[in-house]
Short mmCIF file of C-alpha atoms in Angstrom, two decimals:
data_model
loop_
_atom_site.label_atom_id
_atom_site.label_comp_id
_atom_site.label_asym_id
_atom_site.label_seq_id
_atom_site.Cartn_x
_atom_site.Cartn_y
_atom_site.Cartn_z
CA UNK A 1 -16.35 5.61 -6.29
CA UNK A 2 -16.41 6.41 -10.03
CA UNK A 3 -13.78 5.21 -13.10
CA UNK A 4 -10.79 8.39 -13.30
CA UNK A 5 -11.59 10.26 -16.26
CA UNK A 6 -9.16 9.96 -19.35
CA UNK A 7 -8.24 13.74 -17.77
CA UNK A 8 -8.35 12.98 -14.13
CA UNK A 9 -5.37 14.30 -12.43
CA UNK A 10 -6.64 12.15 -8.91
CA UNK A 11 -3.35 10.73 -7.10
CA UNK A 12 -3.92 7.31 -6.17
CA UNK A 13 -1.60 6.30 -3.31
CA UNK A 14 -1.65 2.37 -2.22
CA UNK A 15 -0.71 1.12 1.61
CA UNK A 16 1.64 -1.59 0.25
CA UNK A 17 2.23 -3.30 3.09
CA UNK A 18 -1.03 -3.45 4.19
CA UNK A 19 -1.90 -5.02 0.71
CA UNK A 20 1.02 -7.59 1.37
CA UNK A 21 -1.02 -8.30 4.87
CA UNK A 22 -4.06 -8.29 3.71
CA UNK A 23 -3.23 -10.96 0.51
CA UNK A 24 -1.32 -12.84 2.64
CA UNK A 25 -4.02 -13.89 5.33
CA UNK A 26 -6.92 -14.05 2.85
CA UNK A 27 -5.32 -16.36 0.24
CA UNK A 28 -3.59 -19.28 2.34
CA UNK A 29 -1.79 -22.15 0.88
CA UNK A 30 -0.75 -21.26 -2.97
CA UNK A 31 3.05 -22.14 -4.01
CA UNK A 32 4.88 -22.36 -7.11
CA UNK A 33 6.13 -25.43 -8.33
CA UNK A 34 9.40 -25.20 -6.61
CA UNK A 35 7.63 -24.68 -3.95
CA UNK A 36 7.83 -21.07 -3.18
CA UNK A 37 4.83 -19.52 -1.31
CA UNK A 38 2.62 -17.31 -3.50
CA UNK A 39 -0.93 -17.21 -1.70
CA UNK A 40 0.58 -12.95 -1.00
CA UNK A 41 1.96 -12.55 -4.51
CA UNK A 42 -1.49 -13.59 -6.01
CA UNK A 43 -4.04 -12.01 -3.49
CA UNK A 44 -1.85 -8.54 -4.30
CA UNK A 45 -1.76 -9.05 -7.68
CA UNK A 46 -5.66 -9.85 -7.69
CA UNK A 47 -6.15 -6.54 -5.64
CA UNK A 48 -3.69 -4.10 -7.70
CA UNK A 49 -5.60 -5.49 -10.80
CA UNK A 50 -9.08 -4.74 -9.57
CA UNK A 51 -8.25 -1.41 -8.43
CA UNK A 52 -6.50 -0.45 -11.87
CA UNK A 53 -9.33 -2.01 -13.82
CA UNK A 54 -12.15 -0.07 -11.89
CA UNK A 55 -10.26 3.11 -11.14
CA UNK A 56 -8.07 3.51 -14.08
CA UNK A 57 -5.71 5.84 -12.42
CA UNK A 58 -3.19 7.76 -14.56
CA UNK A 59 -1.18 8.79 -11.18
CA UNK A 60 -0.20 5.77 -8.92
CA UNK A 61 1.92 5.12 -6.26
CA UNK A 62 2.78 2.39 -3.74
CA UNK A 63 4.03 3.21 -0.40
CA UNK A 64 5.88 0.07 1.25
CA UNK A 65 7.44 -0.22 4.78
CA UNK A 66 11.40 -1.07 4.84
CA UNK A 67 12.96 -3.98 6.89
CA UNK A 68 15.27 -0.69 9.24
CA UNK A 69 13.85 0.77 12.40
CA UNK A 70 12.15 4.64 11.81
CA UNK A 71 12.70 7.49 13.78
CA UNK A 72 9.98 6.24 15.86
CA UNK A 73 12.26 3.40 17.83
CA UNK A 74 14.67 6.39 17.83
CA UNK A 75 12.47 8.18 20.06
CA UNK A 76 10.84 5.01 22.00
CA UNK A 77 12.37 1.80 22.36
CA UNK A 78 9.23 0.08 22.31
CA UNK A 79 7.38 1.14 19.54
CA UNK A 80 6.16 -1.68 17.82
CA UNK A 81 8.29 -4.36 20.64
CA UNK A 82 5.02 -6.40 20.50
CA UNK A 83 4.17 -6.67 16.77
CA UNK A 84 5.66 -10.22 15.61
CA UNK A 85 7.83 -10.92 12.69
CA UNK A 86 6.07 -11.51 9.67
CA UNK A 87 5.46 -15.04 8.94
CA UNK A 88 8.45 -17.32 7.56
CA UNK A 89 6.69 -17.51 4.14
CA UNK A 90 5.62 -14.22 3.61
CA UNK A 91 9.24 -12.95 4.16
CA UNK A 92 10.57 -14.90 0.28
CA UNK A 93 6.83 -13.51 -0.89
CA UNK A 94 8.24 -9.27 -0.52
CA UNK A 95 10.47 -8.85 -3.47
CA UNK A 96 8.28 -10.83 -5.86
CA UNK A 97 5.81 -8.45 -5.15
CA UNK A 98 8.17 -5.63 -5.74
CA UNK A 99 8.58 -7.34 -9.07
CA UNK A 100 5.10 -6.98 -10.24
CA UNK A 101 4.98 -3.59 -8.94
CA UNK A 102 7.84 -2.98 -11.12
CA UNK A 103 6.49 -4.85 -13.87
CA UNK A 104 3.65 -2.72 -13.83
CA UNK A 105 5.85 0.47 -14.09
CA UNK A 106 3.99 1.58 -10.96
CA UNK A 107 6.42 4.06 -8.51
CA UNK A 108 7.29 2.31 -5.98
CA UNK A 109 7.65 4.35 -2.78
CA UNK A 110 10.21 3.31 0.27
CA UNK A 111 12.61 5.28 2.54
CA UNK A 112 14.78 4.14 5.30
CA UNK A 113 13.73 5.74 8.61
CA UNK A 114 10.05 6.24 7.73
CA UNK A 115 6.93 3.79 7.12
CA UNK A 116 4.57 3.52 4.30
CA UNK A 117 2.06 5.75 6.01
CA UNK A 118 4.64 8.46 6.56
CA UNK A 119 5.55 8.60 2.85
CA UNK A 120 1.90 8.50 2.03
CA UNK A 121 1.16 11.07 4.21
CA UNK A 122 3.61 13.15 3.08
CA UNK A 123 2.82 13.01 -0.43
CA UNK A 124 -1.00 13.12 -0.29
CA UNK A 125 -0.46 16.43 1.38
CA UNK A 126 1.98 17.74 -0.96
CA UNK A 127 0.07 16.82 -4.20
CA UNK A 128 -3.10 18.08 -2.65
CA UNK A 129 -1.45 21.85 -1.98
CA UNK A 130 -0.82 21.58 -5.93
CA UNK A 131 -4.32 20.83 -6.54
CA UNK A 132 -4.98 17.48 -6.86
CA UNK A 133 -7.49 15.03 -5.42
CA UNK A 134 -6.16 11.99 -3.45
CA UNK A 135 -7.20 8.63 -3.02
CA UNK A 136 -5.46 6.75 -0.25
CA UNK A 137 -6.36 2.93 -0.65
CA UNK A 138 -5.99 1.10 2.76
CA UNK A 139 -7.57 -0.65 5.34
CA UNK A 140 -5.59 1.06 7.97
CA UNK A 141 -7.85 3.44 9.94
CA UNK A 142 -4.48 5.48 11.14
CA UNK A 143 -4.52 6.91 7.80
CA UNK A 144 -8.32 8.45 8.03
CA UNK A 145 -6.48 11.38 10.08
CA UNK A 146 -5.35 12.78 6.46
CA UNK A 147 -8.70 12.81 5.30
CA UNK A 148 -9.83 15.93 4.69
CA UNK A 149 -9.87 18.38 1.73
CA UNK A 150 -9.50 16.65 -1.34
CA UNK A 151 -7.71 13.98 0.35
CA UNK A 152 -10.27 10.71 0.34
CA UNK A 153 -9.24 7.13 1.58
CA UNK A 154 -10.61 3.88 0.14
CA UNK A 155 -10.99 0.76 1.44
CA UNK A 156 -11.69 -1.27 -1.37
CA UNK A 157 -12.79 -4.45 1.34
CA UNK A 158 -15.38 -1.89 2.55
CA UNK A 159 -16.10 -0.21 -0.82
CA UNK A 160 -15.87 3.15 0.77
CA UNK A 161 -14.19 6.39 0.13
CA UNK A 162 -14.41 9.07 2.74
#
C-alpha cells in the first residue's frame, strides 16, 4: 500500500479494539512508575504511529467496542457467553488509550448497542456511496465481507490490503 496523497480523500477506518487486543498480547509486562500497566497503551500507540507515518491519512477514524450488550444479546442470549472478560490489567489500560486517541484529535467512534465493526461497517459503506476509497485496518477477518468496491482492508501484521 502506497503513502495518501496530499489530495487523497481515502477514509481510513481503525478496528480499535482489535488494536487494544492486539497491543495488549504482543507487548507484555510494561507499567508506569505507579505501577499502572502500559504494555496496551504503548503497543497501540506504536501501531497508530506507524500507520499515520506510512499512510498519512487526512480522514481517520477509530471504531471502539462499548462495555453495554448490542442488539445482538437482544436477539440471542448467548452471543458472545463464551468470550472471557478482558484481562484485569487491560481493563485500567482503555481510557488511556482513549486519551491518546484524543490527543491525536483522531474521531473517535463508539455507540451503545452496536460494536466497532458495526460502526465501521456502516460508515465504510456510507463514505464509499459518496465516492471515497476505504481502508479498513484490522486483523479481524469478519470485516473482509465489506470488501468490495472501493472498500479495501489492511492488516498491517500481514502487510496486505485487499
Amino acid at each position: 500500500m502506497t503513502k495518501a496523497k496530499l489530495d487523497d480523500n481515502t477514509v481510513y477506518l481503525i478496528d480499535g479494539s482489535g488494536y487494544i487486543f492486539r497491543a495488549y498480547f504482543a507487548v507484555r509486562s510494561l507499567h508506569s512508575k505507579k505501577g499502572i500497566p502500559t504494555n496496551a497503551v504503548y503497543g497501540f500507540t506504536t501501531m497508530l504511529l506507524k500507520l499515520l507515518r506510512e499512510h498519512q491519512p487526512k480522514l481517520l477514524a477509530i471504531a471502539f467496542d462499548r462495555k453495554e450488550p448490542t442488539f445482538r444479546h437482544k436477539i440471542y442470549d448467548g452471543y458472545k457467553a463464551n468470550r472471557p472478560e478482558p484481562p484485569k490489567d487491560l481493563v485500567p489500560q482503555f481510557d488511556l488509550i482513549h486519551q491518546v486517541v484524543d490527543a491525536f484529535n483522531i474521531k473517535r467512534l463508539s455507540m451503545a448497542g452496536f460494536e466497532a465493526d458495526d460502526l465501521i461497517g456502516t460508515v465504510a459503506k456510507k463514505y464509499r456511496d459518496l465516492g471515497h476509497e476505504v481502508v479498513i485496518v484490522t486483523g479481524d477477518k469478519d470485516l473482509m465481507q465489506l470488501v468490495g468496491d472501493n472498500i479495501f482492508l489492511l492488516d498491517e501484521l500481514r502487510a496486505s490490503r485487499n
